[in-house]
Amino acid sequence: MNFKKSLLTISYLFSFSAILAGLTLINSCKRKPAYQPYKFTGDVVVDGKNLVQLKCTRCHSLVPVDALPKDVWLNHTLVNMAPQLHISTYGGSSYYKNNPLDTTGATIAEWTAILAYYKKAAPDTLLPAKKPIPLINDWAGFTLKKPAPVSYVAFTTMLATNAATGHMYSADAVDEKLNTWDSNLKMDSLAKLPSAAVGVSFGKDSVGNNVGFFSCIGRMAPIDFPNGKVVKVNLDAQHVNNDQTYIASDLPRPVGTVTGDFNKDGLQDVVVCGQGKFKGGVYLLKQNKDHTYEQQTIYDKPGAAQALAGDFNNDGWTDVMLLTGSGDEGLWLLLNNQKGGFTLKNLLHLPPVYGSSSFQLVDMDHDGKLDLVLTCGYNYRDSRILKPYHGLYIFTNTGDWNFKQRWFYPINGCTKAIAADFDGDGDIDIATIAFFADMKNTPAEEFIYFEQDKPFEFKPHTLPISQLGHWMCMEMTDLNKDGKPDLVLGNYADGFMFQDGFKPNWDQHLPLIVLENHTKK
């Protein structure tokens, strides 16, 4: 391909940038010695593989060429990758002439070879994953409980139960209210928040009040617009609406908080996941003696999806385990260095198309070590197609937080998993929701209850609830106080449609439903 034709190819690719972009890539790449041009072999596949390994793994794990179909690679993914490699549609790329020591980009010849590789080697389509065990359509021991419908379209973004009080809360993206629910599913509005709350951590303030640290995302869709906030709400106040404190503002789409005394000063600090899109990070909000908060960046990349706090190396200091769902995707351990900061250790790397969305640590095999239950399936960033590697994963802990994949069940667009002994037989069952399920063909996969009857053998039950709502969030609680864990599903009734021609066919006026647990063994 000659130079003029190369530029035409690049211009053609960029004409699609207003539609969809490709994989979420990050801007912080490792610096290396002075650039040495790649020596071409003349073999399209060999050169393409070499260049992709050389250029594309500086910022994230390698994405297999067959992970996406040809049209997505050429029209979306590579469109988004080009600027990260300093490829310009205007006059080619003169980047190396002005920056000879930078190795993070690509020459026009290298970029053209990468395009040719994907055009030749990528598949035309992705075959759907076959479910290894057929879905069982029944109620699996659960019964349905519904609140009264509301007059507006429900956009439930958060469900949470305060373990200390038993109170259940929800949030809505449109009216931006914080609501509370009683055991009869009667809703009461507590407060108006600055934007939709998508996560919360509960705790106590200095005088013993129950408080919530709410992650108010700002913008729901992935976009670099830093107007998110963390709001501290006194949940015991007589007028909750007037007892709110912004402890952090101008954050890049905060999606969750965890609390802990990370510096052992007796005060509760907060860690915030700022997911962003191309810009984001994880931030420590250190509480000062006057109860103000000082912000410190502890992970300087976008993509944070969820964090857990705990002493993961048993040294007496609170650490953070972090899941990233785009860019440099995977599971990370931020070890407390006992000096006010953290040391980063990677536990699991995944290609940045998996869309990791949630994780839980639970001892699945009863060997005394916490295993990893992981969901992959966020599907509204760029390559919005059904992906056979989305689903529910179990990784066993072989020691010192080394994980080995033990089990996988494909679920399109899997969003969250809750692992618990729902039926009281001594082993761990798992409930999943899939906000980006294949609603055209298999809407039942939007909620699956995996009943474990033998070690790592599960019966997947799909309850007939797909026409009751579109489940963005899920919470475990004991609403009827019978000692059995119930499940609450939150309905985000409109928007985020990614399948052409599909129109919502579920109830738009139910904020949530409860699956009351009556399982028996």
C-alpha angles and dihedrals in degrees: 000000000000126000096259092049090049091058091048089052092052092047089051091053093050092052087076096053093099090061110048132339124214132240119345104253127185128232100220108088130165119268117235137180123291115310119271115194115242114254107230121221096195093240109118095209097043094046092044094051092047095048094046090050090047099044107027103046096061090083105026145359117293115273110217112239090238093054091090133027122255097257092052092050094048101036102035119007099047090042087063095041096054097075090049088059092046094251112153131195090215113080096333119269122321090164097113093050089061097032107035094162096054114098099177096094140057136239121240090255092051092047092049090052091051090052091049091051095054091044090055104034107033117094121249092232140003116243114228117250117255114231107239092213120035117244116256112219107212141099093263092211097311126116127207124246121181134188123224110284118255126232094238135060108275119235102177110181103168141032121181139161122207104226091203095058105017091232117145123215137190136184134208127214098214105044090028091218130152110225135189128208133207127212090271090056094250110154127219124183113230106176149350112245127202091248139342113315111224100172143015142189119203127216146131129278125224093278096044101262118147107249136180127212102211123198105219103193102202098208120029097204118071104267135136099249110126104208099118122124141195109225123197109210125191100223092189095056119116090228105032092178090066097043103070129121126194103221093176132016140179091041124160103250101310108211103177148002135209126190134215144133095262097171099037096239094130094254127110114244128193132226116203128200107218100191099180118161110252093352124049146104148178116272135199113215102201113202114228126211090261088055095250118127131238117206122224128175112232099168117030103199135084126246104069108158106169141352136198127197122218145120095271098170096040096238095128095256126106115249133184129237111203134195118202118196103190140024106017090016123194147071120306136187116215103198117204108243091200089236100086097279143073139243116223122229125175115225101173133011122204132179111263093247096067092083096213106210111172144359139192132191113223135147099250097169098038094238095128095256124105113244129204123254106189135181124202122188118098100146110173104084106082123308095056101185132115109272124203093213093060113105147073120330132187118199118186120221108239091185138298091032094300108147131207122188110247105165142013135183118186115236120166111237097356109191112176142001130200115197118199142127095269097167098042098238096124100257131092122264125189133219120198138187126199115201090180096045122149092268092175097057111011109021089157090076088070086091125020128174112204109205110198110214099161130019106296092348113117136183107218110217121191113199116213095250105107092107093052096069152320106267115221097157139025133193134187116223141146098240097168094040095234095130095254122111113247126195128231120197122199121218119222092183105189140026134036092078109164103169115086114239096011117129122192112262099179133098109281096192103061110093091194146341131218124223102205112209116237097149118146135192 
